[in-house]
Structure formats: structure tokens, C-alpha cells
Coordinates of C-alpha atoms and ligand atoms in Angstrom, one line a residue:
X214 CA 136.6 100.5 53.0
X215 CA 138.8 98.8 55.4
X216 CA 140.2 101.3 58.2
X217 CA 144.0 101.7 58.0
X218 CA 146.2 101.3 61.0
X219 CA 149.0 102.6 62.5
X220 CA 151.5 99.7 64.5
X221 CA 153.3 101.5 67.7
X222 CA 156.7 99.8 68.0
X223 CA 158.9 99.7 70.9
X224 CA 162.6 100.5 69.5
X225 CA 164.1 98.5 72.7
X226 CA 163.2 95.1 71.4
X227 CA 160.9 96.1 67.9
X228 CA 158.1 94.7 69.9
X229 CA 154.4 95.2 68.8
X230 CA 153.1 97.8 71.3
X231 CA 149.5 98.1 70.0
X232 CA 147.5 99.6 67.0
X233 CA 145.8 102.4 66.6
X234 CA 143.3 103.3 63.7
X235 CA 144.5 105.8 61.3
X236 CA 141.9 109.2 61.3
X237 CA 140.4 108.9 57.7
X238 CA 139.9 112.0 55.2
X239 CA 136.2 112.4 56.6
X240 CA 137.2 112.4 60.3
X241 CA 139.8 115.1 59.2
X242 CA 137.5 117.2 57.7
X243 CA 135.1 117.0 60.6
X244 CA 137.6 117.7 63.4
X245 CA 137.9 121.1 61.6
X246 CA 134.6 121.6 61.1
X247 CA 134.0 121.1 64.9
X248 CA 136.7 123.0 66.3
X249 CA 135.6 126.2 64.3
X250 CA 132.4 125.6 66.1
X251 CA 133.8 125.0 69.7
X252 CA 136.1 127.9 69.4
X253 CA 133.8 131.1 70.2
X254 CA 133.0 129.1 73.4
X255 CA 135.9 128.5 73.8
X256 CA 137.5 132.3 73.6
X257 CA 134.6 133.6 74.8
X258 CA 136.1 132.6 79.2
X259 CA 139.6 133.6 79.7
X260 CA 138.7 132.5 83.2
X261 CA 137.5 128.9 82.0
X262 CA 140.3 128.6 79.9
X263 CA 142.9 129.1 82.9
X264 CA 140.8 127.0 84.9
X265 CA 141.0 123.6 82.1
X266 CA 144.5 124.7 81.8
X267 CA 145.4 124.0 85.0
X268 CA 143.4 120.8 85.3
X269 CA 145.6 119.9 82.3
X270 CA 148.9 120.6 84.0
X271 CA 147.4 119.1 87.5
X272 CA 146.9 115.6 85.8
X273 CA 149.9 116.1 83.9
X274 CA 152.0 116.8 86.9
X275 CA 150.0 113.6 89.1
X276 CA 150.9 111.4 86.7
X277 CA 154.3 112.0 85.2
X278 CA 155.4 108.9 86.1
X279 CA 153.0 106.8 84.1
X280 CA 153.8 109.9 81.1
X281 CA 157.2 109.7 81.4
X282 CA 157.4 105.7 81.3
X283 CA 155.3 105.3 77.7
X284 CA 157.5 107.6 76.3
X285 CA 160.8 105.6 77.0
X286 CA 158.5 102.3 76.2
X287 CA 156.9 103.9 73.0
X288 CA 159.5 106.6 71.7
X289 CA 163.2 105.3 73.3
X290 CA 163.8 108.2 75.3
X291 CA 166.0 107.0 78.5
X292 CA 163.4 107.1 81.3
X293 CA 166.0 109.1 83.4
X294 CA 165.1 112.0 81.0
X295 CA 162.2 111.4 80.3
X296 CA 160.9 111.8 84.0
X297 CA 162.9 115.8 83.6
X298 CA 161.3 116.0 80.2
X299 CA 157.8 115.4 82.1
X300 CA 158.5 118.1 84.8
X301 CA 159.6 120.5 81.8
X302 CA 156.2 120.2 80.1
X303 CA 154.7 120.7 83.4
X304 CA 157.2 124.1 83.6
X305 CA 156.3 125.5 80.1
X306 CA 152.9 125.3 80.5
X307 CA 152.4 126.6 83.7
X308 CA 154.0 129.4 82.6
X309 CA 151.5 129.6 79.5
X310 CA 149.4 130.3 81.7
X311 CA 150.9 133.3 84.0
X312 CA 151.4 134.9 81.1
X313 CA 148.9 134.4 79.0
X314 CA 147.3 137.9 79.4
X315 CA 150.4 138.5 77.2
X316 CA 148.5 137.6 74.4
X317 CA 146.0 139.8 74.4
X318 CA 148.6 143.2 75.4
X319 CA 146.9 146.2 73.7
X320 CA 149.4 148.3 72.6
X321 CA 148.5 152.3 72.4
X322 CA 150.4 153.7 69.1
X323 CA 149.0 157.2 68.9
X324 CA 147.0 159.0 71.8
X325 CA 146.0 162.9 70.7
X326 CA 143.7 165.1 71.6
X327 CA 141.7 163.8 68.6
X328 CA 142.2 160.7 67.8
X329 CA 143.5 156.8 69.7
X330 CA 145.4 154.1 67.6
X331 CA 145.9 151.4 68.9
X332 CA 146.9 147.5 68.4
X333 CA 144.8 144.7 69.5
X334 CA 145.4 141.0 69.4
X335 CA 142.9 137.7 68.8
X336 CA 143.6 134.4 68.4
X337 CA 143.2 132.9 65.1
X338 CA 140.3 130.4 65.5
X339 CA 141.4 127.2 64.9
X340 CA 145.1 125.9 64.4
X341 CA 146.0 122.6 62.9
X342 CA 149.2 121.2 64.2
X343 CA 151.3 118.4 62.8
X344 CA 154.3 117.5 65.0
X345 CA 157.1 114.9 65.1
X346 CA 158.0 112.2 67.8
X347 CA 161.0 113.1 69.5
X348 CA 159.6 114.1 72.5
X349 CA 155.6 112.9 72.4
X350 CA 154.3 115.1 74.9
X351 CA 156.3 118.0 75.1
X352 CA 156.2 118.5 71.3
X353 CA 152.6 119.0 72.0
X354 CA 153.3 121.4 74.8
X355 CA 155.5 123.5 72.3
X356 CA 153.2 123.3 69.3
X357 CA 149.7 123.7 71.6
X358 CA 150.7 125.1 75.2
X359 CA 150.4 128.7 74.3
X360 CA 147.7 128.4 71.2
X361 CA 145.2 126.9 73.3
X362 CA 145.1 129.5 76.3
X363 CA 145.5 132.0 73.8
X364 CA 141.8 131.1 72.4
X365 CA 142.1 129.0 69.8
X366 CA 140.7 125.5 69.3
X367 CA 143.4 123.0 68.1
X368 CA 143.4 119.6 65.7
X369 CA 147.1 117.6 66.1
X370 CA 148.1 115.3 64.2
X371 CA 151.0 113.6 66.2
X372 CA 153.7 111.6 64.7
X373 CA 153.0 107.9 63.6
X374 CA 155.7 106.7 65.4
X375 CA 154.2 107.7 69.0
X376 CA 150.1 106.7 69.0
X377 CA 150.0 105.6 72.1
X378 CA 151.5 108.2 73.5
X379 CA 149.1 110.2 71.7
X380 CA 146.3 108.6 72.6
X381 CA 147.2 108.7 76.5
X382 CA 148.2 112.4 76.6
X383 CA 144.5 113.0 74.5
X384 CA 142.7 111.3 77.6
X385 CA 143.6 113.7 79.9
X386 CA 143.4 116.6 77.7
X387 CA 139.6 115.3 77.0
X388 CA 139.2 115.1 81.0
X389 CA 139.5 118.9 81.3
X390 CA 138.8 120.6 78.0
X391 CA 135.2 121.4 76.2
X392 CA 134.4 118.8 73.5
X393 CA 136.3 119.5 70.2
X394 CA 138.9 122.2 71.6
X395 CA 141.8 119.8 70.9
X396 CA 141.2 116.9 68.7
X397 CA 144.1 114.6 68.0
X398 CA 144.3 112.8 64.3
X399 CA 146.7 109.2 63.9
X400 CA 148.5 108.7 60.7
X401 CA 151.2 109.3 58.5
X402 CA 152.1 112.2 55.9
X403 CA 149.0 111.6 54.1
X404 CA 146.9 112.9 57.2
X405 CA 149.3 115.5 57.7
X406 CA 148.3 116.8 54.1
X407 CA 144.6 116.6 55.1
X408 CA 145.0 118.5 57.4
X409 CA 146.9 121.2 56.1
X410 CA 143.8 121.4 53.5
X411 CA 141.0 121.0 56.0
X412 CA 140.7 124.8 56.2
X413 CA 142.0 126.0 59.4
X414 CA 142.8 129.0 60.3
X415 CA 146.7 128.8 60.7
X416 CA 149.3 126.4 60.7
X417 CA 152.1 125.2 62.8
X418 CA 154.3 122.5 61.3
X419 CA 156.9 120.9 63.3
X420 CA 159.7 118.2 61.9
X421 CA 162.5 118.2 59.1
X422 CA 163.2 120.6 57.0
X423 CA 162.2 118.8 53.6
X424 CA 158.3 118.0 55.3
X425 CA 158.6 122.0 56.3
X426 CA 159.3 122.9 53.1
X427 CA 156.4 121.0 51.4
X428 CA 154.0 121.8 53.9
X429 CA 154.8 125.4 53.9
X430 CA 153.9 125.2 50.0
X431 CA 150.6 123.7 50.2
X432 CA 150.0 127.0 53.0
X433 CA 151.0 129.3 50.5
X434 CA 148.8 128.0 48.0
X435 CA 146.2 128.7 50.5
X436 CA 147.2 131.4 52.1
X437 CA 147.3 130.3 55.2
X438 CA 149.9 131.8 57.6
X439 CA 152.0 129.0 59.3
X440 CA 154.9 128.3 61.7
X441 CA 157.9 126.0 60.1
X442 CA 159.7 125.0 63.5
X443 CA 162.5 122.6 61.4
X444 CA 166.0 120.5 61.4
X445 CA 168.9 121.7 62.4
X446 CA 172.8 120.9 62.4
X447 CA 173.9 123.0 65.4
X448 CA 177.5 123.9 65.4
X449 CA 179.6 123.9 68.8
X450 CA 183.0 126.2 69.0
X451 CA 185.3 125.8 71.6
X452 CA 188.1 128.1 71.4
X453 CA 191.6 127.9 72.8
X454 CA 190.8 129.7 76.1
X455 CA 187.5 128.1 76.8
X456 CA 187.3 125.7 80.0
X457 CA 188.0 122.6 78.6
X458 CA 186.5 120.4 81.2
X459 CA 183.4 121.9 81.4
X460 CA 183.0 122.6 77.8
X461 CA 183.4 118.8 77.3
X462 CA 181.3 118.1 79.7
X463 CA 178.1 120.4 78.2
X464 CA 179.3 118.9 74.5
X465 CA 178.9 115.7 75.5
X466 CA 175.5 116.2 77.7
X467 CA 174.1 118.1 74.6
X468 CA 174.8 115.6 71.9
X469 CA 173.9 112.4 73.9
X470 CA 170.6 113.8 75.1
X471 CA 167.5 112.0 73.4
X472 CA 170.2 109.6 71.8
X473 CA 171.1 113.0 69.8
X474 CA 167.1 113.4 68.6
X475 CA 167.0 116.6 68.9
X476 CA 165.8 119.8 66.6
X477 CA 168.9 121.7 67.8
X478 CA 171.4 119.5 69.4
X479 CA 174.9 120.5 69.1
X480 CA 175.9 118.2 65.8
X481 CA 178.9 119.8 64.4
X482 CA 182.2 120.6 67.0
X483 CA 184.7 122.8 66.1
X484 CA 187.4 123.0 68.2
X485 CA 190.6 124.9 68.1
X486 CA 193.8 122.9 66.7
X487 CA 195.2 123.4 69.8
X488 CA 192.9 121.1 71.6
X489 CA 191.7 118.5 69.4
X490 CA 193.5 115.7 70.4
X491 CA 193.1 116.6 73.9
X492 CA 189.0 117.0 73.1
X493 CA 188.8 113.5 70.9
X494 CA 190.1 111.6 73.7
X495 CA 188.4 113.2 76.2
X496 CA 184.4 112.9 74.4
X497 CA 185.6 109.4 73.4
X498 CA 185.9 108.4 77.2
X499 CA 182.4 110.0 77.8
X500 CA 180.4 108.1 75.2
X501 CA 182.6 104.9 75.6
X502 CA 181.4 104.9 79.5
X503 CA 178.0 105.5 78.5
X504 CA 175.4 102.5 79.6
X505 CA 173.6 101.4 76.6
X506 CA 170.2 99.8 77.3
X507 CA 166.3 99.3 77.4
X508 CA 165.0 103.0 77.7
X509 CA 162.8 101.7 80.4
X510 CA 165.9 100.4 82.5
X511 CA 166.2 103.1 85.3
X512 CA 170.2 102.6 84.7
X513 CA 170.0 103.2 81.0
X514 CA 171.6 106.2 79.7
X515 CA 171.5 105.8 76.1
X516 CA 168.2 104.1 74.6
X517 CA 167.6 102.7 71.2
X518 CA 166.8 105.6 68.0
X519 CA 163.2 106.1 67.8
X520 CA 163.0 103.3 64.6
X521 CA 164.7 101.2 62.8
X522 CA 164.5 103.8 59.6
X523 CA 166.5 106.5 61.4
X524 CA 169.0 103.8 62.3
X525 CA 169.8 102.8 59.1
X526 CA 169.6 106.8 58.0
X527 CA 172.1 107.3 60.6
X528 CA 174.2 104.3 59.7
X529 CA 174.6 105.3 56.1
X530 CA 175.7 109.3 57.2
X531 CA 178.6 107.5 59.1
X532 CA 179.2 104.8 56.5
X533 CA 179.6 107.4 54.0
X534 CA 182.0 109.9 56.2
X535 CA 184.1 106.5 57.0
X536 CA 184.0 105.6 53.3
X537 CA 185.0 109.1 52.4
X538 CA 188.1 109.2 55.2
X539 CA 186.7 110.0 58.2
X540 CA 187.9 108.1 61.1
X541 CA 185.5 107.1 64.2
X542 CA 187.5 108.0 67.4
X543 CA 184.8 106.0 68.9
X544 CA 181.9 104.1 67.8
X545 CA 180.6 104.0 64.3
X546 CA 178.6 100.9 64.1
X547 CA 175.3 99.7 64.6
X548 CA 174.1 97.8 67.5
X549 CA 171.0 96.8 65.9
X550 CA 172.0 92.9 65.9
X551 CA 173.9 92.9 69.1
X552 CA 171.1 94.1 70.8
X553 CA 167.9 93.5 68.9
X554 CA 166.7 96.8 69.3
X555 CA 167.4 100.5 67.1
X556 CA 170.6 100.7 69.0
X557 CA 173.9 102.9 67.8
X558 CA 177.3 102.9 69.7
X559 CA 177.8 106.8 70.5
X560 CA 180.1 108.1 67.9
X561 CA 183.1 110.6 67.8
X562 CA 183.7 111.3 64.0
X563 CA 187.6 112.8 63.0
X564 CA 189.2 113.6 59.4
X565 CA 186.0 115.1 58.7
X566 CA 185.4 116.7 54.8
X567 CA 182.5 119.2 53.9
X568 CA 181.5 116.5 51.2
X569 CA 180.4 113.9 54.0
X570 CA 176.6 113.8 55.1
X571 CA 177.6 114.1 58.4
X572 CA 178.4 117.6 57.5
X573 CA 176.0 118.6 55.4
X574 CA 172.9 116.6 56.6
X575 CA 171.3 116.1 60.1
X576 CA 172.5 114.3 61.9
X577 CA 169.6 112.4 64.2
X578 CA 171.3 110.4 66.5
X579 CA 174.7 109.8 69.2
X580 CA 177.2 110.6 66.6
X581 CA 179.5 114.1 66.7
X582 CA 181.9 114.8 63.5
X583 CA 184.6 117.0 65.1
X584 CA 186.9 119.3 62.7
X585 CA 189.6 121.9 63.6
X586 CA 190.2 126.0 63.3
X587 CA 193.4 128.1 63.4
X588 CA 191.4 131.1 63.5
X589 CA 188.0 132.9 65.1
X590 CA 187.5 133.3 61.4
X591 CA 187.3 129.9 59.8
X592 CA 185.5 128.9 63.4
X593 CA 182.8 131.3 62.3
X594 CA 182.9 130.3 58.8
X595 CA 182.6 126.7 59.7
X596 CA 179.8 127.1 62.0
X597 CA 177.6 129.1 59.4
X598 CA 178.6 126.2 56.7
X599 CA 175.9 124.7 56.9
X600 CA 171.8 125.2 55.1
X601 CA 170.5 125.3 59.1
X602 CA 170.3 127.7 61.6
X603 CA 168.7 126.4 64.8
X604 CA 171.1 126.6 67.3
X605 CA 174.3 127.2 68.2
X606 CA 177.4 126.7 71.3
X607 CA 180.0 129.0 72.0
X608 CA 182.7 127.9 74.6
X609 CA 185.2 130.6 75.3
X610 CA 186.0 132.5 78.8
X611 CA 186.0 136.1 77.2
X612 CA 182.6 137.2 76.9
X613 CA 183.4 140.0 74.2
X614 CA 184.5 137.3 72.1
X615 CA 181.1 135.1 73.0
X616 CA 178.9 137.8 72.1
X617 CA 181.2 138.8 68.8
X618 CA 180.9 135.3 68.1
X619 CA 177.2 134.9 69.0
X620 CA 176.1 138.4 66.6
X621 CA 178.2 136.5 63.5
X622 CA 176.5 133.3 64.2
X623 CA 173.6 132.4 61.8
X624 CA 171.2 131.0 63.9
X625 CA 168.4 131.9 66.1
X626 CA 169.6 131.0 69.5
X627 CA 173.3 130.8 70.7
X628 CA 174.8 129.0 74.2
X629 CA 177.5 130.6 75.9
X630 CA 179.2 128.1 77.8
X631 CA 176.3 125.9 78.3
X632 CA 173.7 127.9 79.2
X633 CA 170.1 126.5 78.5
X634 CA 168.3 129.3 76.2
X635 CA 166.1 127.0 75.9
X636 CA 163.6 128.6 78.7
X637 CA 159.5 129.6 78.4
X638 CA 160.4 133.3 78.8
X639 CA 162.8 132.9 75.7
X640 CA 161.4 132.2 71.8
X641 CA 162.5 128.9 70.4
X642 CA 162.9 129.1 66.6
X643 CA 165.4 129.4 63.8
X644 CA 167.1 131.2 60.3
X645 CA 167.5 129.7 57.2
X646 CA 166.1 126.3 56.4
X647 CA 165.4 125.7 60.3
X648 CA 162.1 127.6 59.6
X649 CA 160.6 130.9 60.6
X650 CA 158.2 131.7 63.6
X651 CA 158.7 131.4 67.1
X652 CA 157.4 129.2 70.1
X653 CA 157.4 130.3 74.1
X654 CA 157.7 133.2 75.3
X655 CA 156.0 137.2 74.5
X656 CA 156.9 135.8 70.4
X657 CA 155.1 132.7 70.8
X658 CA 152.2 134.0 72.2
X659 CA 152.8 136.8 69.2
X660 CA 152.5 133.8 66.4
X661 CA 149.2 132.1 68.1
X662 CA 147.2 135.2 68.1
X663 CA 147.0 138.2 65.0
X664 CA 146.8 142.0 64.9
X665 CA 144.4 144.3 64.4
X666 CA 145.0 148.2 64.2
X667 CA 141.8 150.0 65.5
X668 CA 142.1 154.3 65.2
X669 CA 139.0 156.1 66.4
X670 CA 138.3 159.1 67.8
X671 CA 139.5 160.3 71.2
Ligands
NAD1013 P1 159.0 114.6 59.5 O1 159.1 115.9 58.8 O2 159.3 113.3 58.8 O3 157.5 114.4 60.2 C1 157.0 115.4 61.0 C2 155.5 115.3 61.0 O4 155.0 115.6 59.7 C3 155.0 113.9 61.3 O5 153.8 114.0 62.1 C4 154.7 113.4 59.9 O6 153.7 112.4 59.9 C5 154.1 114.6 59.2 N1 154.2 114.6 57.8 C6 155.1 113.9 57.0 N2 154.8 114.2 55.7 C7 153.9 115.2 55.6 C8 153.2 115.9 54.6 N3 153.5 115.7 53.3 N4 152.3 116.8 54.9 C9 151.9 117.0 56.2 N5 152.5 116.3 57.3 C10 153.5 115.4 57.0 O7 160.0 114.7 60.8 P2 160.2 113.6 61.9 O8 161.2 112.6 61.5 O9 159.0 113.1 62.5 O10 160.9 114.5 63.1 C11 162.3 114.8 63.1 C12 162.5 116.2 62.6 O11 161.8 117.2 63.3 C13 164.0 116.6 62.7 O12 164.4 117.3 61.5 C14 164.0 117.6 63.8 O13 165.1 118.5 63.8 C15 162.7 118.3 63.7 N6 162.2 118.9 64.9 C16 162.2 120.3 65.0 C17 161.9 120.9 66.1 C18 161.9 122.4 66.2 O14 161.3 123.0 67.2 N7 162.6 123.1 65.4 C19 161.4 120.2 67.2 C20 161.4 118.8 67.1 C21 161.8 118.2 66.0

């Protein structure tokens, strides 16, 4: 039978950047079968482990520059950010490491003069992994960074849409870890669904919501515990006291970053009557003045969307909101024939209806529907209309009313004026159909690793 293959793409120009060969059912099967073998070595050296860990992060960290370029080339992400995305993944997983003792805290329930309970934790054995594209390496960092120290032995499958990125971060990881720790897998969904069916131990699925949901199901029917890391639509409030200029400034930041790829960007505003006018005009001037370009061009601030499918996804959101009423303040168009490449002018979206995609979807991409409140109220109720619950932005100079807002909020993480929660000490994860489990911090470590009550005598 002929091998499949998987074509990489550059969204730039929709050049041909190479071909990898798709993992078949058999090499699925066998990558679990070998990492179950690999992983009592493996867990057996906390020392060794810290020791490849580093090696990781040292190779990482050398060459950052060659990392960061073949995911603008590969993936579109402006190579501005994707030189800070690089020193991020060197960040979270350095920290992996400090901590990583973390995993393995015993924690004493009952001491007496008779008898000891306590807790113990051990990783799982071996975890498969499916992730998406919109950021290659550090999607790997999130999924992998704290599983892998933790003791376990991993199989990835990494999105189709970034193989050679795959393929490049799997060189070094191969450079500094035992044979069959981490073992990456090319493909599409069908792989994916191998994998989820290959028998490992646990499961962490990150991408949309609707895969999530799937996945999840074929988990259950195993019973294997997973981690559903999905979409979001995170809303943005800035109320009537907030700091206008600055609140703008993080809006704008936020949405544009990635071209707007990301899990839980801020993709709904909702801004208080008083300022609208005053807020459309000012984002408009933002993401007209932004530099559209090659993600590879050191002056580029706004690359092309990952593929020409989520272009013409995001296309049809707007074209349905415009045909519906709304009215683009900025934007609103395709640059797909302008540029030959997956471009889209950044988009301000006003006259906004809870009927339009824009609303009600995800929104993947540089375009931000804004609607007004009167009241802290509706500005609540507005931000929890939605099926998501990533994250969330609260602009406002009273603190009382931040954290008021914040508690009411249905979402796993909440911004106050711009602060990043996004941090290695912090979990990452989300309510409702944004999934359930945690990455980073003492949570993530938590999922990667299970409990085991042990009560003996004293
Ligand atoms: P996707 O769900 O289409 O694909 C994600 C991964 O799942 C890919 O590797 C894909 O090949 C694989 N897959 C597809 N069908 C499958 C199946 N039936 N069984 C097993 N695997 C399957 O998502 P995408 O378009 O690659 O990524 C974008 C989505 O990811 C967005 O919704 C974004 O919000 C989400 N995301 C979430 C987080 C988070 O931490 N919450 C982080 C990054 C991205």
C-alpha cells in the first residue's frame, strides 16, 4: 500500500514547503507499544530525566533563531513573535523543571499514634498527545513540558498543518531523550483517532471544541482519563472608568497577536455606551496602521492565517455578520488575491446581533465584533453569552469591581487590565465547552501524574 503524505504549505505565498509521510495504523500501534516499554527506564532517574530536560531546553534555547524562523515560514506567525514565543517555551519549561519535585509532593492526611495515611502521586505511564498548529513548538511545551519530567513516556501527534516544524523540534528532542520517550506521529484526524485507540495510558487533546468533544467520547468509551484543552470566544469589558488608552492598547495587542490564532484571545469587546465611538475609532487606527506582510519579514506585524481553510472560515463569519447588519469599522475583506498568500485586513466589527457567527462561533483570526452595555449587568451577561469559557479581560480602575466582575465571569482565567495570567506558576485551562483539566503550574503537574491513598500502620 502506497504511504500517504502530508504537503507543508507556507501561508505567505501557498508555496510547497516539503512532504512528510503520514505515520500509518501499524507505526501508531507500535509507538505505544514502545513507549510503555521505555517508560519504567524512563521514571526509574529523576536525576536523568532533569539532566535530558535540560539538554532539551539548552538546544532549544541555542537555536531559537532557526525555531523561531520555520514557524513564521511553516505556520505564519510574524517572526517578531515568534522569536518571544521561542524564549517563552524556553521559560515554561525551565520551570518544569524547578518544580518538578512538585509532582511527586506526598501529602500526609492522617498521622496517629496508630496509624499514617497518606497521598502519593505517579505518573501515568504513557500519554498520547494530539495538538493543533497555532504555535508548533510551544503547543508541545504545554501538552508535553510537564508530562515528560513528570515520568511518563509520550507519543504526539502534531497538527498536519505544521510537519516540518514537527519534524525539526523531534530532532532535538531525539538528541537528548532515551529511544521511544517521545515519539512524534504526522497526519490528519484519522491518526489522531489511532491514537486515542492505541491504548495509552491517558490523554491530552488540544484544538477546537467540536474535535474535543469527539475525542473525549472515544476516551470514555475506553475509559481513559483525558485533558480537553479547547476553543474559546474570550470576552473583553471595558467599563466607563477604565483607562481608555491603555485598555485599547492591551485590546488591540491581544486580538492581533498570532493574527488572532489563539485558544483564548480576547474575541468579543464590550465596551460601555459611553465610549464606543471613542473605542471604534481608536482600534480602527491600530489595525489600519498595522504592516501586513511575509511572516518571515522582520518588519511584518501581521502574517497570513495559518491556511487557506481558516481564511475562508473567517471570511464567511464576517460575510455573514455584514450580511446580517453588521458594519466593519475597519477591514472586512480578504487579502487572499491582493497578496497571494492567507491574508485578512484586521477587522473592527460594529451593529453586532447575537444571531451572527461572529458572536456565537470562534472566531480564529484579526477580526473583533464590538457591542455596547448601559449596565455592569448586561456587561456580565454579555460576556457569559457565549458556549466558551477560556478566558476573559476586565478593564476598569476599581479593583472591587474587577474582582466582582472577575467571580461572575464564566471562565477559567480572567485579566485585569492587562495582566498576562498566562504564567508557568498559574494553570491554563477552561469551563464549559473550553474543556476541563489544567496545564502549568502545581494543577498541571496534578493532571500528568495520579493518586494513590496508602494507610498503614504507624
Ligand atoms: P482541530 O480540533 O481541528 O485539530 C486539533 C488536532 O486534532 C490536530 O492535530 C488534528 O489533526 C487532530 N484531530 C482532528 N480530528 C481528530 C479526531 N477525530 N481524532 C483525533 N484527533 C483529531 O483544531 P485546530 O484547527 O488544529 O486548532 C485550533 C483550535 O485549537 C482552536 O479551537 C483553538 O482555540 C484550540 N486551541 C486550544 C488551546 C487551549 O489550550 N485551550 C490551545 C491552542 C489551540
Amino acid at each position: 500500500m502506497a504511504t500517504s503524505t502530508i504537503k507543508s504549505i507556507n501561508p505567505s505565498d501557498y508555496s510547497v514547503l516539503g512532504e512528510v509521510a503520514a505515520s500509518s495504523a501499524k507505526e501508531v500501534e507500535a509507538a505505544v507499544v514502545k513507549a510503555r516499554q521505555a517508560q519504567p527506564g524512563w521514571v526509574s532517574d529523576l536525576a536523568a530525566r532533569i539532566v535530558a530536560m535540560q539538554g532539551v531546553v539548552g538546544e532549544i534555547q541555542s537555536r531559537a533563531p532557526e525555531l523561531a524562523e520555520a514557524q513564521s515560514r511553516e505556520m505564519g506567525m510574524p517572526i517578531k513573535e515568534s522569536i518571544d514565543d521561542i524564549a517563552s517555551v524556553v521559560e515554561f519549561l525551565n520551570w518544569y523543571i524547578e518544580h518538578v519535585d512538585v509532582a511527586f509532593t506526598t501529602e500526609t492526611t492522617f498521622a496517629g499514634s496508630d496509624e499514617v495515611h497518606q497521598i502519593t502521586r505517579h505518573p501515568y505511564g504513557v500519554m498520547a498527545s494530539i495538538v493543533p498548529w497555532n504555535f508548533p513548538i510551544n503547543n508541545w511545551v504545554w501538552a508535553a513540558g510537564q508530562s515528560l519530567p513528570a515520568g511518563n513516556t509520550v507519543v504526539m501527534k502534531q497538527s498536519e498543518e505544521v510537519p516540518l516544524c514537527a519534524q525539526l523540534l523531534t530532532s532535538i528532542l531525539d538528541r537528548h531523550l532515551p529511544p521511544n520517550v517521545f515519539t512524534m506521529l504526522y497526519g490528519a484526524g484519522d491518526v489522531g483517532e489511532q491514537l486515542v485507540q492505541a491504548g495509552a495510558d491517558f490523554i491530552g487533546f488540544t484544538g477546537s471544541s467540536a474535535t474535543g468533544r469527539s475525542v473525549a467520547a472515544l476516551a470514555g468509551k475506553q475509559m481513559i482519563p483525558i485533558v480537553c484543552e479547547l476553543g474559546g470566544s474570550a470576552p473583553g469589558i471595558i467599563f466607563e472608568d477604565a483607562n481608555l488608552n491603555a485598555a485599547i492598547a492591551s485590546v488591540a495587542a491581544n486580538r492581533l497577536l498570532n493574527q488572532g490564532q489563539c485558544c483564548d484571545g480576547l474575541k468579543r469587546l464590550i465596551v460601555h455606551r459611553s465610549l464606543e465611538e471613542q473605542v471604534l475609532e481608536a482600534l480602527a487606527d491600530v489595525f489600519d496602521s498595522k504592516r501586513i506582510g511575509n511572516a518571515t519579514d522582520s518588519q511584518t506585524q501581521i502574517g497570513p492565517l495559518v491556511a487557506k481553510r481558516q481564511l475562508d472560515l473567517l471570511d464567511a463569519q464576517v460575510q455573514d455578520a455584514i450580511g446580517k447588519g453588521a458594519k466593519p469599522v475597519c477591514g472586512g475583506e480578504s487579502l487572499e488575491q491582493k497578496m497571494e498568500g492567507a491574508f485578512y485586513a484586521p477587522t473592527v466589527l460594529t451593529n453586532i446581533t447575537p444571531d451572527m457567527r461572529v458572536w456565537t462561533e470562534e472566531v480564529f483570526g484579526p477580526v473583533l465584533p464590538v457591542v455596547a452595555f448601559d449596565t455592569d449587568e448586561e456587561a456580565i451577561a454579555l460576556a457569559n453569552d457565549t458556549t466558551y469559557g477560556l478566558g476573559a479581560y476586565v478593564y476598569t480602575e476599581d479593583l472591587n469591581r474587577a474582582y466582582e466582575t472577575a467571580f461572575r465571569i464564566e471562565s477559567g482565567m480572567v485579566s485585569v487590565n492587562g495582566v498576562n495570567y498566562v504564567q508557568p506558576f498559574n494553570f491554563f485551562g477552561g469551563y464549559k465547552q473550553s474543556g476541563h483539566g489544567h496545564q502549568h503550574g502545581h494543577f498541571g503537574f496534578a493532571e500528568v501524574t495520579r493518586p494513590k491513598v496508602i494507610a498503614s500502620p504507624a
